[in-house]
mmCIF file of N, CA and C in Angstrom:
data_model
loop_
_atom_site.group_PDB
_atom_site.id
_atom_site.type_symbol
_atom_site.label_atom_id
_atom_site.label_comp_id
_atom_site.label_asym_id
_atom_site.label_seq_id
_atom_site.Cartn_x
_atom_site.Cartn_y
_atom_site.Cartn_z
ATOM 1 N N MET A 40 119.395 56.120 147.987
ATOM 2 C CA MET A 40 119.961 57.085 147.404
ATOM 3 C C MET A 40 120.813 56.761 145.972
ATOM 4 N N GLU A 41 121.133 57.045 145.065
ATOM 5 C CA GLU A 41 121.315 56.678 143.729
ATOM 6 C C GLU A 41 122.804 56.774 144.580
ATOM 7 N N LYS A 42 123.810 55.784 143.565
ATOM 8 C CA LYS A 42 124.738 55.668 143.628
ATOM 9 C C LYS A 42 125.580 56.848 143.349
ATOM 10 N N ASP A 43 125.248 57.317 142.255
ATOM 11 C CA ASP A 43 126.414 58.711 141.591
ATOM 12 C C ASP A 43 126.538 59.703 142.792
ATOM 13 N N VAL A 44 125.230 59.725 143.500
ATOM 14 C CA VAL A 44 124.814 60.891 144.535
ATOM 15 C C VAL A 44 125.618 60.334 146.066
ATOM 16 N N LEU A 45 125.956 58.842 146.160
ATOM 17 C CA LEU A 45 126.532 58.551 147.575
ATOM 18 C C LEU A 45 128.105 58.721 146.933
ATOM 19 N N GLU A 46 128.468 58.296 145.947
ATOM 20 C CA GLU A 46 129.852 58.538 145.387
ATOM 21 C C GLU A 46 130.257 59.688 145.797
ATOM 22 N N LYS A 47 129.677 61.226 145.431
ATOM 23 C CA LYS A 47 129.662 62.562 145.624
ATOM 24 C C LYS A 47 130.080 62.659 146.981
ATOM 25 N N PHE A 48 129.338 62.540 147.769
ATOM 26 C CA PHE A 48 129.172 62.498 148.864
ATOM 27 C C PHE A 48 130.845 62.135 149.893
ATOM 28 N N ARG A 49 130.692 60.684 149.284
ATOM 29 C CA ARG A 49 132.256 59.417 149.772
ATOM 30 C C ARG A 49 132.940 60.807 149.659
ATOM 31 N N ASN A 50 133.454 61.323 147.835
ATOM 32 C CA ASN A 50 134.829 62.438 147.708
ATOM 33 C C ASN A 50 134.315 63.068 148.591
ATOM 34 N N GLN A 51 133.656 63.714 148.924
ATOM 35 C CA GLN A 51 133.837 65.431 149.249
ATOM 36 C C GLN A 51 134.150 65.087 151.054
ATOM 37 N N LEU A 52 133.896 64.091 151.680
ATOM 38 C CA LEU A 52 134.143 63.396 152.799
ATOM 39 C C LEU A 52 135.734 63.088 153.084
ATOM 40 N N LYS A 53 135.795 62.561 151.794
ATOM 41 C CA LYS A 53 137.429 61.929 151.741
ATOM 42 C C LYS A 53 138.407 62.877 151.869
ATOM 43 N N GLU A 54 137.654 63.900 150.503
ATOM 44 C CA GLU A 54 138.746 65.301 150.971
ATOM 45 C C GLU A 54 138.718 65.923 152.067
ATOM 46 N N LYS A 55 137.833 66.213 152.749
ATOM 47 C CA LYS A 55 137.888 66.842 153.957
ATOM 48 C C LYS A 55 138.379 66.363 155.128
ATOM 49 N N GLN A 56 138.405 64.787 154.724
ATOM 50 C CA GLN A 56 139.185 64.250 155.810
ATOM 51 C C GLN A 56 141.071 64.176 155.554
ATOM 52 N N GLU A 57 141.044 64.398 154.158
ATOM 53 C CA GLU A 57 142.447 64.349 154.257
ATOM 54 C C GLU A 57 143.064 65.878 154.371
ATOM 55 N N GLU A 58 141.843 67.034 153.715
ATOM 56 C CA GLU A 58 142.130 68.408 154.621
ATOM 57 C C GLU A 58 142.808 68.518 156.042
ATOM 58 N N ILE A 59 142.156 68.176 156.665
ATOM 59 C CA ILE A 59 141.874 68.019 157.781
ATOM 60 C C ILE A 59 143.344 67.328 158.236
ATOM 61 N N LEU A 60 143.548 66.353 158.078
ATOM 62 C CA LEU A 60 145.029 65.628 158.437
ATOM 63 C C LEU A 60 145.827 66.297 157.601
ATOM 64 N N GLU A 61 145.482 66.894 156.826
ATOM 65 C CA GLU A 61 147.219 67.647 156.134
ATOM 66 C C GLU A 61 147.116 68.994 157.152
ATOM 67 N N GLU A 62 146.606 69.768 158.019
ATOM 68 C CA GLU A 62 146.598 71.160 158.869
ATOM 69 C C GLU A 62 147.084 70.320 160.045
ATOM 70 N N VAL A 63 146.649 68.741 160.512
ATOM 71 C CA VAL A 63 147.368 68.692 161.784
ATOM 72 C C VAL A 63 148.707 68.778 161.623
ATOM 73 N N GLY A 64 148.839 68.241 160.336
ATOM 74 C CA GLY A 64 150.468 67.729 160.315
ATOM 75 C C GLY A 64 151.459 68.967 160.174
ATOM 76 N N LYS A 65 150.675 69.752 160.087
ATOM 77 C CA LYS A 65 151.576 71.165 159.634
ATOM 78 C C LYS A 65 151.509 71.907 161.211
ATOM 79 N N THR A 66 149.980 71.668 161.807
ATOM 80 C CA THR A 66 150.136 72.275 163.248
ATOM 81 C C THR A 66 151.032 71.587 164.118
ATOM 82 N N LEU A 67 151.205 70.590 164.279
ATOM 83 C CA LEU A 67 152.186 69.782 165.116
ATOM 84 C C LEU A 67 153.287 69.999 164.514
ATOM 85 N N SER A 68 154.250 70.180 163.258
ATOM 86 C CA SER A 68 155.083 70.766 162.946
ATOM 87 C C SER A 68 155.604 71.986 162.996
ATOM 88 N N GLU A 69 154.604 72.962 163.328
ATOM 89 C CA GLU A 69 154.743 74.304 163.539
ATOM 90 C C GLU A 69 155.337 74.742 165.317
ATOM 91 N N MET A 70 154.151 73.903 165.914
ATOM 92 C CA MET A 70 154.285 73.950 167.795
ATOM 93 C C MET A 70 155.525 73.370 168.041
ATOM 94 N N THR A 71 156.124 72.383 167.178
ATOM 95 C CA THR A 71 157.607 71.639 167.580
ATOM 96 C C THR A 71 158.803 72.566 167.071
ATOM 97 N N ASP A 72 158.417 73.250 166.085
ATOM 98 C CA ASP A 72 159.156 74.342 165.639
ATOM 99 C C ASP A 72 159.603 75.054 166.349
ATOM 100 N N GLN A 73 158.327 76.048 167.200
ATOM 101 C CA GLN A 73 158.595 76.768 168.563
ATOM 102 C C GLN A 73 158.742 76.371 169.589
ATOM 103 N N THR A 74 159.651 75.950 169.705
ATOM 104 C CA THR A 74 160.237 75.335 170.929
ATOM 105 C C THR A 74 161.060 76.324 171.648
ATOM 106 N N THR A 75 161.463 77.150 171.114
ATOM 107 C CA THR A 75 162.314 78.614 171.747
ATOM 108 C C THR A 75 161.616 79.364 172.802
ATOM 109 N N ASN A 76 162.531 79.231 173.787
ATOM 110 C CA ASN A 76 162.269 80.324 174.789
ATOM 111 C C ASN A 76 161.746 81.786 174.840
ATOM 112 N N ILE A 77 160.439 82.504 174.660
ATOM 113 C CA ILE A 77 160.165 83.667 174.259
ATOM 114 C C ILE A 77 160.543 84.568 175.694
ATOM 115 N N PRO A 78 161.534 85.127 176.313
ATOM 116 C CA PRO A 78 161.819 86.165 177.539
ATOM 117 C C PRO A 78 160.470 86.924 177.564
ATOM 118 N N ASP A 79 160.374 87.913 176.928
ATOM 119 C CA ASP A 79 158.928 88.750 177.155
ATOM 120 C C ASP A 79 157.880 88.306 177.338
ATOM 121 N N PRO A 80 157.392 88.660 178.758
ATOM 122 C CA PRO A 80 155.867 87.578 179.218
ATOM 123 C C PRO A 80 154.879 88.101 177.814
ATOM 124 N N ASN A 81 154.822 89.134 177.804
ATOM 125 C CA ASN A 81 153.686 89.798 176.705
ATOM 126 C C ASN A 81 153.492 88.541 175.498
ATOM 127 N N ASP A 82 155.264 88.729 174.671
ATOM 128 C CA ASP A 82 155.351 87.653 173.810
ATOM 129 C C ASP A 82 154.913 86.536 173.816
ATOM 130 N N ARG A 83 155.353 86.200 174.748
ATOM 131 C CA ARG A 83 154.679 84.983 175.418
ATOM 132 C C ARG A 83 153.282 84.102 175.485
ATOM 133 N N ALA A 84 153.072 85.543 176.251
ATOM 134 C CA ALA A 84 151.618 84.975 176.158
ATOM 135 C C ALA A 84 150.497 85.470 175.045
ATOM 136 N N THR A 85 151.040 86.212 174.088
ATOM 137 C CA THR A 85 150.885 86.434 172.542
ATOM 138 C C THR A 85 150.503 84.803 171.869
ATOM 139 N N VAL A 86 152.111 84.157 172.167
ATOM 140 C CA VAL A 86 151.931 82.672 171.893
ATOM 141 C C VAL A 86 151.252 81.633 171.918
ATOM 142 N N GLU A 87 151.487 81.902 173.197
ATOM 143 C CA GLU A 87 150.405 81.085 174.140
ATOM 144 C C GLU A 87 148.957 81.059 174.075
ATOM 145 N N SER A 88 148.479 82.269 173.378
ATOM 146 C CA SER A 88 147.026 82.249 173.129
ATOM 147 C C SER A 88 146.877 81.534 171.737
ATOM 148 N N GLY A 89 147.770 81.908 170.891
ATOM 149 C CA GLY A 89 147.645 81.572 169.736
ATOM 150 C C GLY A 89 147.784 79.929 169.758
ATOM 151 N N ARG A 90 148.756 79.394 170.384
ATOM 152 C CA ARG A 90 148.614 77.864 170.294
ATOM 153 C C ARG A 90 147.270 77.249 171.211
ATOM 154 N N SER A 91 146.910 77.658 172.126
ATOM 155 C CA SER A 91 145.294 77.664 172.400
ATOM 156 C C SER A 91 144.692 77.634 171.352
ATOM 157 N N PHE A 92 144.536 78.732 170.873
ATOM 158 C CA PHE A 92 143.492 79.230 169.650
ATOM 159 C C PHE A 92 143.517 77.499 168.941
ATOM 160 N N GLU A 93 145.097 77.380 168.174
ATOM 161 C CA GLU A 93 145.250 76.413 167.338
ATOM 162 C C GLU A 93 144.432 75.186 167.659
ATOM 163 N N LEU A 94 144.960 74.702 169.264
ATOM 164 C CA LEU A 94 144.753 73.330 169.827
ATOM 165 C C LEU A 94 142.965 73.488 170.024
ATOM 166 N N ARG A 95 142.154 74.405 170.016
ATOM 167 C CA ARG A 95 140.941 74.240 170.017
ATOM 168 C C ARG A 95 140.542 74.109 168.544
ATOM 169 N N ILE A 96 141.027 74.781 167.811
ATOM 170 C CA ILE A 96 140.506 74.183 166.704
ATOM 171 C C ILE A 96 140.596 72.543 165.763
ATOM 172 N N ARG A 97 142.063 72.475 166.429
ATOM 173 C CA ARG A 97 142.251 70.807 165.842
ATOM 174 C C ARG A 97 141.278 70.366 166.711
ATOM 175 N N ASP A 98 140.689 70.046 168.006
ATOM 176 C CA ASP A 98 140.382 69.279 168.763
ATOM 177 C C ASP A 98 138.723 69.168 168.278
ATOM 178 N N ARG A 99 138.293 70.344 167.725
ATOM 179 C CA ARG A 99 137.211 70.196 166.911
ATOM 180 C C ARG A 99 137.192 69.786 165.122
ATOM 181 N N GLU A 100 138.178 69.604 165.046
ATOM 182 C CA GLU A 100 138.677 68.921 163.380
ATOM 183 C C GLU A 100 138.355 67.145 163.664
ATOM 184 N N ARG A 101 139.110 67.034 165.082
ATOM 185 C CA ARG A 101 138.906 65.522 165.466
ATOM 186 C C ARG A 101 137.778 65.274 165.568
ATOM 187 N N LYS A 102 137.058 65.641 166.309
ATOM 188 C CA LYS A 102 135.900 65.800 166.415
ATOM 189 C C LYS A 102 134.697 65.562 165.199
ATOM 190 N N LEU A 103 135.322 66.235 164.125
ATOM 191 C CA LEU A 103 134.888 66.370 162.940
ATOM 192 C C LEU A 103 135.326 64.844 162.206
ATOM 193 N N LEU A 104 136.382 64.723 162.370
ATOM 194 C CA LEU A 104 137.351 63.309 161.561
ATOM 195 C C LEU A 104 136.071 62.328 161.808
ATOM 196 N N SER A 105 136.073 62.186 163.485
ATOM 197 C CA SER A 105 135.192 61.045 163.820
ATOM 198 C C SER A 105 133.791 61.001 163.034
ATOM 199 N N LYS A 106 133.350 62.092 163.069
ATOM 200 C CA LYS A 106 131.622 61.865 162.272
ATOM 201 C C LYS A 106 132.002 61.584 160.814
ATOM 202 N N ILE A 107 132.823 62.065 160.278
ATOM 203 C CA ILE A 107 133.286 61.827 159.173
ATOM 204 C C ILE A 107 133.682 60.425 158.545
ATOM 205 N N ASP A 108 134.205 59.314 159.482
ATOM 206 C CA ASP A 108 134.375 58.271 159.467
ATOM 207 C C ASP A 108 132.931 57.436 160.011
ATOM 208 N N GLU A 109 132.332 58.075 160.589
ATOM 209 C CA GLU A 109 130.675 57.635 160.876
ATOM 210 C C GLU A 109 130.129 57.724 159.562
ATOM 211 N N ALA A 110 130.367 58.705 158.928
ATOM 212 C CA ALA A 110 129.636 59.165 157.496
ATOM 213 C C ALA A 110 129.795 58.120 156.718
ATOM 214 N N LEU A 111 131.244 57.928 156.190
ATOM 215 C CA LEU A 111 131.723 57.196 155.259
ATOM 216 C C LEU A 111 131.395 56.051 155.731
ATOM 217 N N ASN A 112 131.198 54.971 156.865
ATOM 218 C CA ASN A 112 130.981 53.424 157.551
ATOM 219 C C ASN A 112 129.191 53.525 157.007
ATOM 220 N N ARG A 113 128.108 55.003 157.145
ATOM 221 C CA ARG A 113 126.789 54.356 156.447
ATOM 222 C C ARG A 113 126.774 54.806 155.263
ATOM 223 N N ILE A 114 127.778 55.104 154.596
ATOM 224 C CA ILE A 114 127.644 55.074 153.095
ATOM 225 C C ILE A 114 127.333 53.311 152.646
ATOM 226 N N ASP A 115 129.016 53.020 153.216
ATOM 227 C CA ASP A 115 129.574 51.445 152.838
ATOM 228 C C ASP A 115 128.164 50.637 153.562
ATOM 229 N N GLU A 116 127.574 50.939 155.086
ATOM 230 C CA GLU A 116 126.127 49.961 155.178
ATOM 231 C C GLU A 116 124.626 50.350 154.312
ATOM 232 N N GLY A 117 125.068 51.246 153.280
ATOM 233 C CA GLY A 117 123.976 51.578 152.881
ATOM 234 C C GLY A 117 122.908 52.383 153.718
ATOM 235 N N THR A 118 123.182 53.218 154.969
ATOM 236 C CA THR A 118 122.183 54.101 156.026
ATOM 237 C C THR A 118 122.387 55.687 155.495
ATOM 238 N N PHE A 119 123.458 55.467 154.868
ATOM 239 C CA PHE A 119 123.656 57.142 154.575
ATOM 240 C C PHE A 119 122.577 57.703 154.157
ATOM 241 N N GLY A 120 122.341 59.223 154.871
ATOM 242 C CA GLY A 120 121.078 60.028 154.357
ATOM 243 C C GLY A 120 119.762 59.781 155.169
ATOM 244 N N VAL A 121 119.835 58.609 155.673
ATOM 245 C CA VAL A 121 118.597 58.285 156.680
ATOM 246 C C VAL A 121 118.783 58.844 157.971
ATOM 247 N N CYS A 122 117.928 59.272 158.725
ATOM 248 C CA CYS A 122 117.754 59.850 160.050
ATOM 249 C C CYS A 122 117.631 58.800 160.606
ATOM 250 N N GLU A 123 118.374 58.573 162.056
ATOM 251 C CA GLU A 123 118.918 57.919 163.191
ATOM 252 C C GLU A 123 117.118 57.988 163.711
ATOM 253 N N ASP A 124 116.493 58.976 163.514
ATOM 254 C CA ASP A 124 115.554 59.004 164.786
ATOM 255 C C ASP A 124 114.212 58.693 164.337
ATOM 256 N N CYS A 125 114.115 59.000 162.883
ATOM 257 C CA CYS A 125 112.599 58.765 162.417
ATOM 258 C C CYS A 125 112.683 57.849 161.067
ATOM 259 N N GLY A 126 114.031 57.590 160.442
ATOM 260 C CA GLY A 126 113.937 56.706 159.583
ATOM 261 C C GLY A 126 113.715 57.639 158.266
ATOM 262 N N GLU A 127 112.971 58.395 158.564
ATOM 263 C CA GLU A 127 113.116 59.238 156.785
ATOM 264 C C GLU A 127 114.141 59.527 156.054
ATOM 265 N N ASP A 128 114.245 59.896 154.971
ATOM 266 C CA ASP A 128 115.410 60.290 154.403
ATOM 267 C C ASP A 128 115.308 61.809 154.289
ATOM 268 N N ILE A 129 116.825 61.933 154.755
ATOM 269 C CA ILE A 129 117.248 63.073 155.033
ATOM 270 C C ILE A 129 117.680 64.000 153.542
ATOM 271 N N GLY A 130 117.263 65.326 153.513
ATOM 272 C CA GLY A 130 117.254 65.959 152.492
ATOM 273 C C GLY A 130 118.515 66.111 151.665
ATOM 274 N N LEU A 131 118.604 66.534 150.376
ATOM 275 C CA LEU A 131 119.825 66.489 149.757
ATOM 276 C C LEU A 131 120.580 68.106 150.433
ATOM 277 N N LYS A 132 119.484 69.105 150.354
ATOM 278 C CA LYS A 132 119.857 70.460 150.717
ATOM 279 C C LYS A 132 120.509 70.311 152.119
ATOM 280 N N ARG A 133 120.229 69.409 152.924
ATOM 281 C CA ARG A 133 120.589 69.221 154.238
ATOM 282 C C ARG A 133 121.930 68.715 154.245
ATOM 283 N N LEU A 134 121.948 67.778 153.700
ATOM 284 C CA LEU A 134 123.502 66.900 153.447
ATOM 285 C C LEU A 134 124.117 67.470 152.790
ATOM 286 N N ASN A 135 123.791 68.518 151.939
ATOM 287 C CA ASN A 135 125.175 68.935 150.860
ATOM 288 C C ASN A 135 125.497 70.167 151.711
ATOM 289 N N ALA A 136 125.201 70.379 152.897
ATOM 290 C CA ALA A 136 125.227 71.613 154.279
ATOM 291 C C ALA A 136 126.199 70.923 154.841
ATOM 292 N N ARG A 137 125.665 69.612 155.452
ATOM 293 C CA ARG A 137 126.723 69.024 156.638
ATOM 294 C C ARG A 137 126.557 67.635 156.251
ATOM 295 N N PRO A 138 127.066 67.059 155.340
ATOM 296 C CA PRO A 138 127.602 65.325 154.904
ATOM 297 C C PRO A 138 127.261 64.586 155.891
ATOM 298 N N VAL A 139 127.765 65.024 157.243
ATOM 299 C CA VAL A 139 128.068 64.379 158.453
ATOM 300 C C VAL A 139 126.957 63.596 159.303
ATOM 301 N N THR A 140 125.848 64.828 158.848
ATOM 302 C CA THR A 140 124.697 64.628 159.779
ATOM 303 C C THR A 140 124.003 63.735 160.083
ATOM 304 N N THR A 141 123.036 63.072 160.942
ATOM 305 C CA THR A 141 122.329 62.156 161.297
ATOM 306 C C THR A 141 121.110 61.738 161.218
ATOM 307 N N LEU A 142 120.792 63.332 161.252
ATOM 308 C CA LEU A 142 119.231 64.008 161.582
ATOM 309 C C LEU A 142 118.678 65.026 160.482
ATOM 310 N N CYS A 143 117.511 64.169 160.067
ATOM 311 C CA CYS A 143 116.503 65.461 159.431
ATOM 312 C C CYS A 143 116.526 66.738 159.834
ATOM 313 N N ILE A 144 116.153 67.413 159.151
ATOM 314 C CA ILE A 144 115.382 69.429 159.812
ATOM 315 C C ILE A 144 114.574 68.856 160.310
ATOM 316 N N ASP A 145 113.568 67.893 160.676
ATOM 317 C CA ASP A 145 112.689 67.674 161.299
ATOM 318 C C ASP A 145 113.053 67.552 162.922
ATOM 319 N N CYS A 146 113.718 66.368 163.225
ATOM 320 C CA CYS A 146 114.277 65.740 164.236
ATOM 321 C C CYS A 146 115.608 66.464 164.862
ATOM 322 N N LYS A 147 116.086 67.073 164.164
ATOM 323 C CA LYS A 147 117.276 68.418 164.336
ATOM 324 C C LYS A 147 116.807 69.246 165.583
ATOM 325 N N THR A 148 115.763 70.049 164.568
ATOM 326 C CA THR A 148 114.836 71.048 165.419
ATOM 327 C C THR A 148 114.262 70.688 166.744
ATOM 328 N N ILE A 149 113.763 69.289 166.830
ATOM 329 C CA ILE A 149 113.304 69.319 167.815
ATOM 330 C C ILE A 149 114.337 68.889 168.787
ATOM 331 N N GLN A 150 115.364 67.963 168.418
ATOM 332 C CA GLN A 150 116.270 68.018 169.223
ATOM 333 C C GLN A 150 116.881 69.110 170.182
ATOM 334 N N GLU A 151 117.097 70.406 168.992
ATOM 335 C CA GLU A 151 117.503 71.618 169.652
ATOM 336 C C GLU A 151 116.633 72.120 170.733
ATOM 337 N N THR A 152 115.541 72.068 170.013
ATOM 338 C CA THR A 152 114.325 72.767 171.247
ATOM 339 C C THR A 152 114.571 72.067 172.343
ATOM 340 N N LYS A 153 114.587 71.033 173.001
ATOM 341 C CA LYS A 153 114.568 70.132 173.724
ATOM 342 C C LYS A 153 115.622 70.141 174.639
ATOM 343 N N GLU A 154 117.034 70.784 174.217
ATOM 344 C CA GLU A 154 118.334 71.196 174.655
ATOM 345 C C GLU A 154 117.937 72.795 175.104
ATOM 346 N N LYS A 155 117.650 73.580 174.421
ATOM 347 C CA LYS A 155 116.965 74.812 174.490
ATOM 348 C C LYS A 155 116.295 74.663 175.991
ATOM 349 N N SER A 156 115.121 74.248 176.300
ATOM 350 C CA SER A 156 114.211 74.095 177.116
ATOM 351 C C SER A 156 115.176 73.326 178.296
ATOM 352 N N LYS A 157 115.640 72.801 178.172
ATOM 353 C CA LYS A 157 116.511 72.140 179.293
ATOM 354 C C LYS A 157 117.643 73.067 179.870
ATOM 355 N N GLY A 158 118.108 73.937 179.144
ATOM 356 C CA GLY A 158 119.249 75.321 179.558
ATOM 357 C C GLY A 158 118.696 76.014 180.470
ATOM 358 N N LEU A 159 116.918 76.218 180.124
ATOM 359 C CA LEU A 159 116.736 77.619 180.728
ATOM 360 C C LEU A 159 116.436 77.108 181.911
#
């Protein structure tokens, strides 16, 4: 892959990484600020539901951060954009849509088909 294209992906990944870390900081700050006792059970349930939702989002972002780190390492190692299953290049359309991917569209489709057949 060309050096300028790799740098574009590196910058895109780093921007997303910074964005996630910024949101984590905001969430932590908001949750520590909301330590007041809420006497009304309905209000408390609403607050707890919101916190639970926020924590689920942050957990997904934590997993994404790990994938971003792995993608940045692949850029450094020169393996970014190469399918880990078949060794073929991953298409730029797919990488633009999901820069953390490790599978080309064909291998991903096969993987999903296998997962669906196991679930049935």
